[in-house]
Coordinates of C-alpha atoms in Angstrom, one line a residue:
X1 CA 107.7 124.4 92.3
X2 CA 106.8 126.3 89.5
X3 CA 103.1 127.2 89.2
X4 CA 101.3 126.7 85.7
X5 CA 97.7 128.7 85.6
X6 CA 94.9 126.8 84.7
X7 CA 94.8 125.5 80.7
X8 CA 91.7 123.2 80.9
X9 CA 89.6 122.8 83.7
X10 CA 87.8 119.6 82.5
X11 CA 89.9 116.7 81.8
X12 CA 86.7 114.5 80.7
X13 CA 83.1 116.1 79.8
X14 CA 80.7 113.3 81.1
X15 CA 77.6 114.8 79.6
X16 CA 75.0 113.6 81.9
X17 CA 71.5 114.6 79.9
X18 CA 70.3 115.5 76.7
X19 CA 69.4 119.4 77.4
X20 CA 70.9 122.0 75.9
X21 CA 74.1 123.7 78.0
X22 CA 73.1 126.8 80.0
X23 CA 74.9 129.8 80.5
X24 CA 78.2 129.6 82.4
X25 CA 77.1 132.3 84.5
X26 CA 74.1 130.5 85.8
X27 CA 73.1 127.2 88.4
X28 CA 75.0 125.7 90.9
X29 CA 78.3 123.3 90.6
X30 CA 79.0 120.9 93.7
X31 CA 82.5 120.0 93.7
X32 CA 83.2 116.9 94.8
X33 CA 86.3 115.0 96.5
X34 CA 86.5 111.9 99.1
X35 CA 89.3 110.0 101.0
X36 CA 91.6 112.5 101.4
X37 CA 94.1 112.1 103.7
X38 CA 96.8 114.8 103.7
X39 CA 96.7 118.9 104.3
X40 CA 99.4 119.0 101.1
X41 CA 99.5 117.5 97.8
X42 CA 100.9 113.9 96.5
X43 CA 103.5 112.7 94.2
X44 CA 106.1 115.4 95.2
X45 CA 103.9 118.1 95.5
X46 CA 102.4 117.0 91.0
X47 CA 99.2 115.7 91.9
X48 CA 96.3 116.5 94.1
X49 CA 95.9 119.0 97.1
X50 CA 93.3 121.0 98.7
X51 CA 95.3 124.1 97.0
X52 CA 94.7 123.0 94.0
X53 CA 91.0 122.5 95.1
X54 CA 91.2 125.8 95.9
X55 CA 91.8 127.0 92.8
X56 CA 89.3 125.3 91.2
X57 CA 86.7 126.9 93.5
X58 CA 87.8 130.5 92.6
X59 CA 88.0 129.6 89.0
X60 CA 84.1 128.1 88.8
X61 CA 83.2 131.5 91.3
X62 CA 84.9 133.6 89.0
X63 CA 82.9 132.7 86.0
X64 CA 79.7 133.2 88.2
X65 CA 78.9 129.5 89.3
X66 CA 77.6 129.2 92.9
X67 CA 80.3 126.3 94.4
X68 CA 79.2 123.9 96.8
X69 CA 82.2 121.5 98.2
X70 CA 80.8 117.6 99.0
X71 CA 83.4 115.3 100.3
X72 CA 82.2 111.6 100.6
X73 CA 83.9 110.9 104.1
X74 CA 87.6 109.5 105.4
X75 CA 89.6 112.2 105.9
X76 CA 90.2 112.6 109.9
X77 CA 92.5 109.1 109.7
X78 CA 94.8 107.7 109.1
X79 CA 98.2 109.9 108.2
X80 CA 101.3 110.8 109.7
X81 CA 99.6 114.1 111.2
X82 CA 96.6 112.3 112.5
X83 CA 98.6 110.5 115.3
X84 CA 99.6 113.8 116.5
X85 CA 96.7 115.6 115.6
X86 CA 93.7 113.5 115.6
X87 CA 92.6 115.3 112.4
X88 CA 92.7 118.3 113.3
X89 CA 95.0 119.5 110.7
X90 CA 92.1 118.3 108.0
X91 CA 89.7 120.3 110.0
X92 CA 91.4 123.8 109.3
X93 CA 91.8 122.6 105.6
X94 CA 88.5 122.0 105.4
X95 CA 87.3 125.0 107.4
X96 CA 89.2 127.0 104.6
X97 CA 87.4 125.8 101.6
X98 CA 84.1 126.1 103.5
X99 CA 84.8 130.1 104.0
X100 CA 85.2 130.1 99.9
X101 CA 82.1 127.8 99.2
X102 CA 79.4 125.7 101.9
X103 CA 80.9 122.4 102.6
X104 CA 79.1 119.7 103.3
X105 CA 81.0 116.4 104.6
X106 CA 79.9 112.3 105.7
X107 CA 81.6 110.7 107.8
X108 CA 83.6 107.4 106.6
X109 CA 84.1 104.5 108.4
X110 CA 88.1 106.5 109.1
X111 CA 86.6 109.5 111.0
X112 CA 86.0 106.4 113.8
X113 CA 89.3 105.0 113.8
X114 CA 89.9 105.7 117.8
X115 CA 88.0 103.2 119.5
X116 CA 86.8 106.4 122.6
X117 CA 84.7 109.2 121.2
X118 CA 86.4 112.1 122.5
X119 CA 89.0 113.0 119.5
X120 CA 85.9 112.6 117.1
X121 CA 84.1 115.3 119.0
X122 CA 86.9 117.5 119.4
X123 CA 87.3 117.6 115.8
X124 CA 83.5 118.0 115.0
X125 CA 83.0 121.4 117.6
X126 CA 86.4 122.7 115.8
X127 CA 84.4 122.3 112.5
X128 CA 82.5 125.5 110.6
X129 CA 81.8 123.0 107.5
X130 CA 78.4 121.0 107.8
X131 CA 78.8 117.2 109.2
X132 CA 76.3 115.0 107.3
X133 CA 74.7 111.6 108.8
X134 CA 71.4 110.2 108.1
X135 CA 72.0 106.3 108.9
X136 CA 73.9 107.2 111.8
X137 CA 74.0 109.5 115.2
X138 CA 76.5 110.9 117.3
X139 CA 76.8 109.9 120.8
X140 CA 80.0 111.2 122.0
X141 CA 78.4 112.3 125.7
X142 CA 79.3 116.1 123.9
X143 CA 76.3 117.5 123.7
X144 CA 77.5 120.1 121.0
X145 CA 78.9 117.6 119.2
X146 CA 75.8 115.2 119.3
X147 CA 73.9 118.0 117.9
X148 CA 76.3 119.0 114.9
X149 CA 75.5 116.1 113.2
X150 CA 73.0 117.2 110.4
X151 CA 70.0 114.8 108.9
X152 CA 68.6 115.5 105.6
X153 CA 68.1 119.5 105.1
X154 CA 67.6 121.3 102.3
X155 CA 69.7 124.5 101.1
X156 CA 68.1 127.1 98.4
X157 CA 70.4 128.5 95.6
X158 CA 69.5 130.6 92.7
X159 CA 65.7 130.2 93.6
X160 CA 66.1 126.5 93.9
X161 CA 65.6 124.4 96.7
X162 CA 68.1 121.4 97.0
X163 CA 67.6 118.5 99.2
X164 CA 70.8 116.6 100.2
X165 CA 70.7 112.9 102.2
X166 CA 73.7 111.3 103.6
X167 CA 74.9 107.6 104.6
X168 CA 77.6 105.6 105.8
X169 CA 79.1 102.5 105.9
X170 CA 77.8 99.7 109.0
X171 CA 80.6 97.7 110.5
X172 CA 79.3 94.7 108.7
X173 CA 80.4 96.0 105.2
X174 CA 83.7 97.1 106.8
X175 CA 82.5 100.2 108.7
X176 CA 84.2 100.2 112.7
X177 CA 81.8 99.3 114.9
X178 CA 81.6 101.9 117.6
X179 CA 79.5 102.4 120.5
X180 CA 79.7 106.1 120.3
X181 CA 78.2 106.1 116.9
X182 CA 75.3 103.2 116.5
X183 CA 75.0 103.0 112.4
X184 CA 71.6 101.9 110.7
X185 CA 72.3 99.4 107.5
X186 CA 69.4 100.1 105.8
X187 CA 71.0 102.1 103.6
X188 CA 68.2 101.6 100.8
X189 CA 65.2 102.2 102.9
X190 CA 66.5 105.1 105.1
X191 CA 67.4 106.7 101.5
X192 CA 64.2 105.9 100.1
X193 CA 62.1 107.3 102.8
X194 CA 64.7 110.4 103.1
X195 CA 63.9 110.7 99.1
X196 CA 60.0 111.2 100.4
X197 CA 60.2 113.4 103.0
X198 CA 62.1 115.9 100.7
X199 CA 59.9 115.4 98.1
X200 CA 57.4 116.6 100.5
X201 CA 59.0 119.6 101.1
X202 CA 58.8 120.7 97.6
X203 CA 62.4 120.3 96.7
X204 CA 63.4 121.3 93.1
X205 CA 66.1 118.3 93.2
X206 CA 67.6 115.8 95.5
X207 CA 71.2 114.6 96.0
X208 CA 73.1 112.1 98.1
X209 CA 76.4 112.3 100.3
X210 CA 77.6 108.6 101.0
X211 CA 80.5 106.7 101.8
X212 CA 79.2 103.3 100.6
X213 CA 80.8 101.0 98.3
X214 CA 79.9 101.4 94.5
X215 CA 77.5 98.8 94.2
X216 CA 75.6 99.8 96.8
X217 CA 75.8 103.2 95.7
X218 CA 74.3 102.1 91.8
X219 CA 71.4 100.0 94.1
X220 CA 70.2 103.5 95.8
X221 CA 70.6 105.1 92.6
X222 CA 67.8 103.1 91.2
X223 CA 65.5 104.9 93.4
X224 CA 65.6 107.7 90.8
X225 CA 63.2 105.7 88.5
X226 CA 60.4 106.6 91.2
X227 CA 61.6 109.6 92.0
X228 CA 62.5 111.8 88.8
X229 CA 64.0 114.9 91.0
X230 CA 66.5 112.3 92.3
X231 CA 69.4 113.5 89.9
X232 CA 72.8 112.1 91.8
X233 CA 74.9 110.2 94.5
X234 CA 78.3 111.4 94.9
X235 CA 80.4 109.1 97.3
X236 CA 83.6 108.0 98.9
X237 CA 85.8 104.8 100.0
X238 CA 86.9 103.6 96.6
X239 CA 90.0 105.5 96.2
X240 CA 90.1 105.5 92.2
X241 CA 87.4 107.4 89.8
X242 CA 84.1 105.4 89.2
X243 CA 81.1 106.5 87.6
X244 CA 77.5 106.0 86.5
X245 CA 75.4 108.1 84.1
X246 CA 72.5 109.5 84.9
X247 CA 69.2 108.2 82.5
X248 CA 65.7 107.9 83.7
X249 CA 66.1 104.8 85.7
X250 CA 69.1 105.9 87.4
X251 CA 70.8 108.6 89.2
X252 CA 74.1 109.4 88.0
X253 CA 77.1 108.6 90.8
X254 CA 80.3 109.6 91.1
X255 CA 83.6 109.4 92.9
X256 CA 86.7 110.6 92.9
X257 CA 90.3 109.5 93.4
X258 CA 92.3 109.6 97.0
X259 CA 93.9 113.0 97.9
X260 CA 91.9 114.7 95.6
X261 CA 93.9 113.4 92.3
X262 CA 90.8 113.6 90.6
X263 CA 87.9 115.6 91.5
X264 CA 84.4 116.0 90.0
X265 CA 82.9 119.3 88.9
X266 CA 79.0 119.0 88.8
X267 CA 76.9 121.7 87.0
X268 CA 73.1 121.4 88.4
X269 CA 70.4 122.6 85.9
X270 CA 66.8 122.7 85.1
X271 CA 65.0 122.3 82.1
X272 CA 61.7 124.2 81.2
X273 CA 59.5 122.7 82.8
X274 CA 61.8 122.5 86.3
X275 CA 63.3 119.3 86.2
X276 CA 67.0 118.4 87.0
X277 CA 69.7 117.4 85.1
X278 CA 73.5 117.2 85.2
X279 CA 76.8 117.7 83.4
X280 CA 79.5 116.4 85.3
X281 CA 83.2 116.5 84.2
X282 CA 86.6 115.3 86.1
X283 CA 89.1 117.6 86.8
X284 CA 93.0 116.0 86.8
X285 CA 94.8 118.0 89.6
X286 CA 98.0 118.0 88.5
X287 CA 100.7 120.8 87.6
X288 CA 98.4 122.6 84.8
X289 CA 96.8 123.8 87.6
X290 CA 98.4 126.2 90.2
X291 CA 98.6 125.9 93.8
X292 CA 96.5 128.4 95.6
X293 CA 98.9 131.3 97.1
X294 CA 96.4 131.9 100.5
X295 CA 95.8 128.2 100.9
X296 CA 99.8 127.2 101.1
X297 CA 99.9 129.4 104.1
X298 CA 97.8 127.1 106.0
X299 CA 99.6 124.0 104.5
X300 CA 103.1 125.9 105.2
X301 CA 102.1 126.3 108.8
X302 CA 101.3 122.8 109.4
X303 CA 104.5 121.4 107.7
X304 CA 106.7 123.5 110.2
X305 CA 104.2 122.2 113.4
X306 CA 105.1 118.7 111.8
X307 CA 108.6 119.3 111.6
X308 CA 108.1 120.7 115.1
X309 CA 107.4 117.9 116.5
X310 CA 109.6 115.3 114.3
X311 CA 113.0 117.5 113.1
X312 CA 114.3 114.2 111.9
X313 CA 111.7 113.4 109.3
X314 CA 113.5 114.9 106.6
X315 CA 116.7 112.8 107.4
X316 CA 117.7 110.2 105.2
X317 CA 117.9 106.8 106.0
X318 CA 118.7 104.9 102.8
X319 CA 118.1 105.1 99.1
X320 CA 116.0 103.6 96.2
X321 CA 117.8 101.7 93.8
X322 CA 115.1 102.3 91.6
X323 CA 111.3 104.8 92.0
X324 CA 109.8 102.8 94.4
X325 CA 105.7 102.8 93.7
X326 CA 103.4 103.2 96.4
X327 CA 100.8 105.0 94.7
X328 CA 97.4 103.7 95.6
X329 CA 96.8 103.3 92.2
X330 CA 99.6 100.4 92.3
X331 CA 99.6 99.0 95.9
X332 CA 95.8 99.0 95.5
X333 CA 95.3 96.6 92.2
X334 CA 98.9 95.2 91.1
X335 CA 102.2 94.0 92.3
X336 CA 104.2 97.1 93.4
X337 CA 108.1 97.3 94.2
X338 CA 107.6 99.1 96.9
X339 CA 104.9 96.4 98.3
X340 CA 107.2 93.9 97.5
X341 CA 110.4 95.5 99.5
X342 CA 108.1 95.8 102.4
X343 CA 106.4 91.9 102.3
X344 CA 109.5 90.6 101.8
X345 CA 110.7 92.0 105.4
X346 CA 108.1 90.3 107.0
X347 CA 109.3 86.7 106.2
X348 CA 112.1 87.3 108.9
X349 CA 110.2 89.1 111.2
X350 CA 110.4 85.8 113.9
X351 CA 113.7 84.5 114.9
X352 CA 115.2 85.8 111.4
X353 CA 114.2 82.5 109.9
X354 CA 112.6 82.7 106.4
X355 CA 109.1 82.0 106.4
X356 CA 107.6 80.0 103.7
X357 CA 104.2 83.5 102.6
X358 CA 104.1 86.6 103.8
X359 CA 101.6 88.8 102.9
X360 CA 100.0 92.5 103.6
X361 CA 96.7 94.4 102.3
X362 CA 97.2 97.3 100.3
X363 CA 95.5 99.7 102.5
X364 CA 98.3 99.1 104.8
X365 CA 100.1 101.0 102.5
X366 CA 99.2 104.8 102.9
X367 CA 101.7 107.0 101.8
X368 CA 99.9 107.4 97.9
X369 CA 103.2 108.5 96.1
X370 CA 106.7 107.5 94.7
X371 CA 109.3 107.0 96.8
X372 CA 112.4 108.1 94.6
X373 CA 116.8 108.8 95.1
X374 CA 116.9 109.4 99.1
X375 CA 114.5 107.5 101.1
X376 CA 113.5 109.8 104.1
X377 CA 112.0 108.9 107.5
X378 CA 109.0 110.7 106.3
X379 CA 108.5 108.3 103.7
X380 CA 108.0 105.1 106.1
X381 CA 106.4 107.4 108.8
X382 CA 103.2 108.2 105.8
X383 CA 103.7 104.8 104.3
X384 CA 102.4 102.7 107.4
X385 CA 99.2 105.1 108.3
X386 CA 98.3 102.3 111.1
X387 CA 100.4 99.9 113.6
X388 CA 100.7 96.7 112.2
X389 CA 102.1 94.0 114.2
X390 CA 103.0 90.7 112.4
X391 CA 102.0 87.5 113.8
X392 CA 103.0 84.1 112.3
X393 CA 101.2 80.8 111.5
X394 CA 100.7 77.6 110.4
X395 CA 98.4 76.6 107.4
X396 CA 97.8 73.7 104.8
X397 CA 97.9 74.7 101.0
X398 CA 94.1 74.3 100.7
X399 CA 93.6 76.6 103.5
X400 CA 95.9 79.1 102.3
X401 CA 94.8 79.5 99.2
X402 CA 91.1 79.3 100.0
X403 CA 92.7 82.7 102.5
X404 CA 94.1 84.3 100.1
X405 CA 91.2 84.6 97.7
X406 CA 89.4 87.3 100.2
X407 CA 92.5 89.3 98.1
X408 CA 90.6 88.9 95.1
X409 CA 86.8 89.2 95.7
X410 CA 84.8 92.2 94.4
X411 CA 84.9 94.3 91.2
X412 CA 86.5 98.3 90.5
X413 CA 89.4 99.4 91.0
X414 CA 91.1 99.9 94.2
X415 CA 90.9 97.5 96.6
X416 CA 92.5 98.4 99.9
X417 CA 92.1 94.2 101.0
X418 CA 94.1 93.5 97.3
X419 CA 97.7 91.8 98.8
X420 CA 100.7 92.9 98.3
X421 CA 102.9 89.0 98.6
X422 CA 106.2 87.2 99.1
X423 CA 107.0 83.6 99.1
X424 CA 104.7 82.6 96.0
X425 CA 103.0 83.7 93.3
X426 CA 99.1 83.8 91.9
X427 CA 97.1 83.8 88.7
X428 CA 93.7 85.6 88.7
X429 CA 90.7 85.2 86.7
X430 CA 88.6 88.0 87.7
X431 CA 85.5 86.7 85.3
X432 CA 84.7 83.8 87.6
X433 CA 82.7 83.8 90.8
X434 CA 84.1 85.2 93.8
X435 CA 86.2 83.2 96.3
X436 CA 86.8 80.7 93.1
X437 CA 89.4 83.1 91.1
X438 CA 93.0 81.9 91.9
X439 CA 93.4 79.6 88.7
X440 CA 96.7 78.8 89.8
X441 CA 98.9 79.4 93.1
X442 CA 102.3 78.3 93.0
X443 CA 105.4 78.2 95.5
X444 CA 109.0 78.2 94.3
X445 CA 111.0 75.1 94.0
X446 CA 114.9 74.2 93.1
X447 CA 113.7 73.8 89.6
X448 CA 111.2 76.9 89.3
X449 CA 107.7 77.0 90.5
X450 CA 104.8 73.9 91.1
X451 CA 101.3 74.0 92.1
X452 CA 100.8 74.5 96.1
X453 CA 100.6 71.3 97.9
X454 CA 97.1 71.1 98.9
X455 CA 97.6 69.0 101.9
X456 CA 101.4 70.0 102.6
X457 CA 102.0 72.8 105.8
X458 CA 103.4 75.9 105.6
X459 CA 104.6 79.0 107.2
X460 CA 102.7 81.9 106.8
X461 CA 103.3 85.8 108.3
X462 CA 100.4 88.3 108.0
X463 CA 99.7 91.5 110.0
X464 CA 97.3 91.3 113.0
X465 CA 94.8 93.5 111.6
X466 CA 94.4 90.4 108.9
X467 CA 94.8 87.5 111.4
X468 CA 91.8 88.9 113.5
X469 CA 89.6 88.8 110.5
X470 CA 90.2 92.2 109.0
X471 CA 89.7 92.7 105.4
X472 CA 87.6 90.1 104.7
X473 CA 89.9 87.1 105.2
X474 CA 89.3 84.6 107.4
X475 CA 91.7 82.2 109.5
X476 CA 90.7 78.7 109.6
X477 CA 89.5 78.1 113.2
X478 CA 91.9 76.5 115.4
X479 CA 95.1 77.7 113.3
X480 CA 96.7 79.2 116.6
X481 CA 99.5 81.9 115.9
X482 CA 102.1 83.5 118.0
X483 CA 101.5 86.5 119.6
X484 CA 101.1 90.0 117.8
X485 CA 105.3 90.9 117.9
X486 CA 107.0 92.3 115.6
X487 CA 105.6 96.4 114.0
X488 CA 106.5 96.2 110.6
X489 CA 107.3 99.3 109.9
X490 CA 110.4 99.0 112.1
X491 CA 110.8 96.1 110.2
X492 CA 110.9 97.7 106.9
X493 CA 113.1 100.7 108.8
X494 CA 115.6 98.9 109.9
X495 CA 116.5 96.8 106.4
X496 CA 116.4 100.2 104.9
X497 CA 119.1 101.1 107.5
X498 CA 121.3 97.8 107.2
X499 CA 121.4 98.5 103.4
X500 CA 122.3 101.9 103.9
X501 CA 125.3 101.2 106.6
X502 CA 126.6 98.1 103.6
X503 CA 126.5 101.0 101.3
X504 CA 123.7 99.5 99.3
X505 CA 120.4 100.6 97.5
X506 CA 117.2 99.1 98.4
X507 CA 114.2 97.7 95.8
X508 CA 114.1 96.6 92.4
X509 CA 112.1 96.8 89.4
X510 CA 108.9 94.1 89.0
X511 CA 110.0 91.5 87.3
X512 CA 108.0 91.7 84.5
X513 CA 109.1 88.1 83.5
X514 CA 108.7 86.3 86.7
X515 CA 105.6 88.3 88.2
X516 CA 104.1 87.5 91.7
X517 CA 100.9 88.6 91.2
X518 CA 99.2 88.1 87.3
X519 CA 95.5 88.3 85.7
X520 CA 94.3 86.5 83.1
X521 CA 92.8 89.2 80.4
X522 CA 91.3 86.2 78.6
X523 CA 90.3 83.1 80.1
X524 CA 91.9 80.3 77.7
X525 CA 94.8 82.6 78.2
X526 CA 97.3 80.3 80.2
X527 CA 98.8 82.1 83.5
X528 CA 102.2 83.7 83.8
X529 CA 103.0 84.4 80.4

């Protein structure tokens, strides 16, 4: 790949207050990236990376900046490495960029994806960088690794003293719910009274680590308005950029996009009279900056473990007829091809006879990238970051689509619950209240497409994970369904293979005049059009 130095650092200059811009050479910059999932980059080596990171790090050091890295939590699981691994990979990445700069990491509700405790304290004593946790404790039965875990501290740079807080999601707003790590939800009044006790310290300014979702991010922020030396919240779990400004009512918070596609850069700097303010700027990673020549040493020596251990993942099995999209960007917010190959596998998954819906959440979907000419076993081996075993159903029209509008709840970008569907198609009006959005849901007919029949049964496939509640949908009680069978990603492998043996090309472009999945932009706007 050839390697472009950096042109621009900052893609967009947020400016955050209204005080003149310091020197370059002076104040701190945290650097910020969350949900990262992979030692490389994405998008064929184009976008993203911790050597691209890397690079940024050296450039801010290089023009005098003290660098502070923050990463807002999921990064342990899930990936193709992690089931070999545990994470462990991510730990020597992120031991790296803590050598260059301090590194100061939350847990996300990922880092407790194995339901025993003793992979999570493996990878915590491997750690040099600083594990972060004020809501919640360790409780491995490690005693090392119990005691890694760091409440609130402070850290001085450049004769200030800044105080850093850190929380996590509970299982009840989609957190895992683990006995090895008991999680507090009080996320507003542990921050609060974390806010005080720094403030008694004398802190010049205070900052928080979370991995929260955004609106409970903005309701923490409003702290500031008591608490003027509260300056920012930078966070993880939403996988695309989001962003508040900072005024007098409100810390600013920020987040960045999955595998480090987007990062922040964060000057800290005081005013005359001592008070804290930020400029804050995303950086792009992408080709205009160049890939760190030490750090692809680490990332070369975990490619050849990986191939080590799986010498066929290169091997093709099939190819795309067309770029198949799996970005999280796409799988996460609109109908994909790729999500669409995949769903429409799982309508045969029992007894190879077609069911009437399938559907699967995009955070199923994990492999953040384009899948493009020669499909390799790599490519299904990252795309399906978890097991997901299909189970099949009955349900009435009304139920179904009172279920499928868990798909469709929330606001931002990103959703890893937003569906990825075969068997019928839905209209969205995201302006109206939540769990009343589907305007219309219809099912395919000799004719075209009509209105579901509210009181009619049909057929439905979804993975386990979903059946069992995940995600925020919700079965009607006593819809029995057939046992957990069939994994999907053999599923998806195995059509990929068929194709291949027929001489054939798998996916197709969305139909952009017969879409599965469309949102009205206005509300008198009528649906599918």
């Amino acid at each position: 790949m050839k390697r472009l130095s950096i042109i621009v650092l900052s893609a967009l200059l947020l400016s955050c207050t209204a005080m003149p811009q310091p020197e370059q050479q002076s104040g701190i910059t945290f650097v910020h990236l969350n949900d990262t999932y992979r030692v490389g980059a994405v998008e064929d080596g184009n976008a993203g990376g911790f050597s691209r990171v890397t690079t940024v790090i050296r450039d801010l050091q290089s023009k005098g900046r003290d660098v502070r890295v923050l990463h807002g939590g999921d990064f342990l699981y899930p990936s193709l490495e992690s089931g070999l691994w545990n994470g462990l990979q991510m730990i020597d990445a992120f031991n790296f960029m803590d050598t260059l700069a301090p590194m100061y990491v939350v847990a996300g509700n990922h880092e407790f994806d194995r339901r025993t405790p003793e992979h999570l304290a493996a990878a915590v004593n491997a750690s040099r960088f600083e594990w972060l946790g004020d809501n919640y404790t360790f409780n491995t039965g490690d005693a090392a690794a119990d005691a890694a875990l760091r409440a609130s501290f402070v850290f001085e740079s450049r004769g200030k003293s800044i105080g850093v807080f850190s929380l996590t999601l509970h299982v009840d707003d989609g957190g895992n719910r683990r006995d090895y790590v008991p999680i507090d939800k009080d996320y507003l009044g542990i921050a609060k009274r974390q806010i005080e006790a720094l403030e008694a310290l004398g802190v010049d300014a205070v900052i928080g680590v979370t991995h929260l979702h955004m609106w409970q991010d903005k309701e923490i922020a409003q702290l500031r308005a008591a608490h003027p030396k509260f300056v920012f919240i930078v966070g993880g779990h939403e996988h695309e950029p989001e962003y508040q400004a900072l005024d007098d009512d409100n810390a600013a918070v920020m987040k960045g996009a999955s595998n480090a596609r987007v990062i922040w850069a964060i000057d800290l700097e005081f005013d005359a009279a001592g008070m804290p303010g930020i400029s804050a700027r995303q950086i792009k990673l992408d080709q205009t900056i160049s890939l760190d020549s030490e750090y692809r040493v680490l990332e070369d020596k975990w490619r050849s473990r990986l191939l080590e251990k799986f010498p066929f993942l290169e091997a093709t099995v099939g190819v795309a007829a067309v770029p198949l999209d799996g970005r999280e960007v796409t799988v996460r917010n609109m109908e994909s091809n790729w999500g669409n190959f995949i769903v429409d596998q799982m309508r045969a998954a029992f007894d190879n006879s077609a069911t009437d819906f399938a559907f699967v959440n995009g955070g199923t979907l994990r492999i953040d990238d384009f899948i493009a000419g020669d499909i390799q076993f790599e490519d299904i081996g990252r795309t399906f970051g978890f097991s997901s075993h299909l189970r099949r159903l009955s349900v009435t029209g009304a139920e179904f689509q009172r279920l499928m509008e868990a798909g469709y709840r929330g606001f931002g970008p990103s959703k890893g619950y937003f569906p990825q569907i075969s068997g019928f198609r839905v209209c969205v009006d995201r302006s109206r209240n939540e769990f009343d959005r589907i305007v219309s849901l219809q099912v395919p007919t000799d004719g075209g497409w009509q209105e579901i029949d509210a009181s009619a049964e049909y057929s439905l496939v979804m993975p386990d994970f979903l059946y069992r509640g995940g995600d925020g949908y919700e079965v009607p009680e006593g819809r029995a369904a057939s046992p957990a069978g069939s994994e999907l990603k053999y599923r998806v492998l195995d059509a990929i293979l068929v194709a291949q043996a027929q001489g054939l090309k798998v996916g197709a472009e969305v139909d952009a005049q017969n879409p599965r999945y469309f949102e009205l932009r206005e509300s008198k706007q009528p649906c599918f059009e």
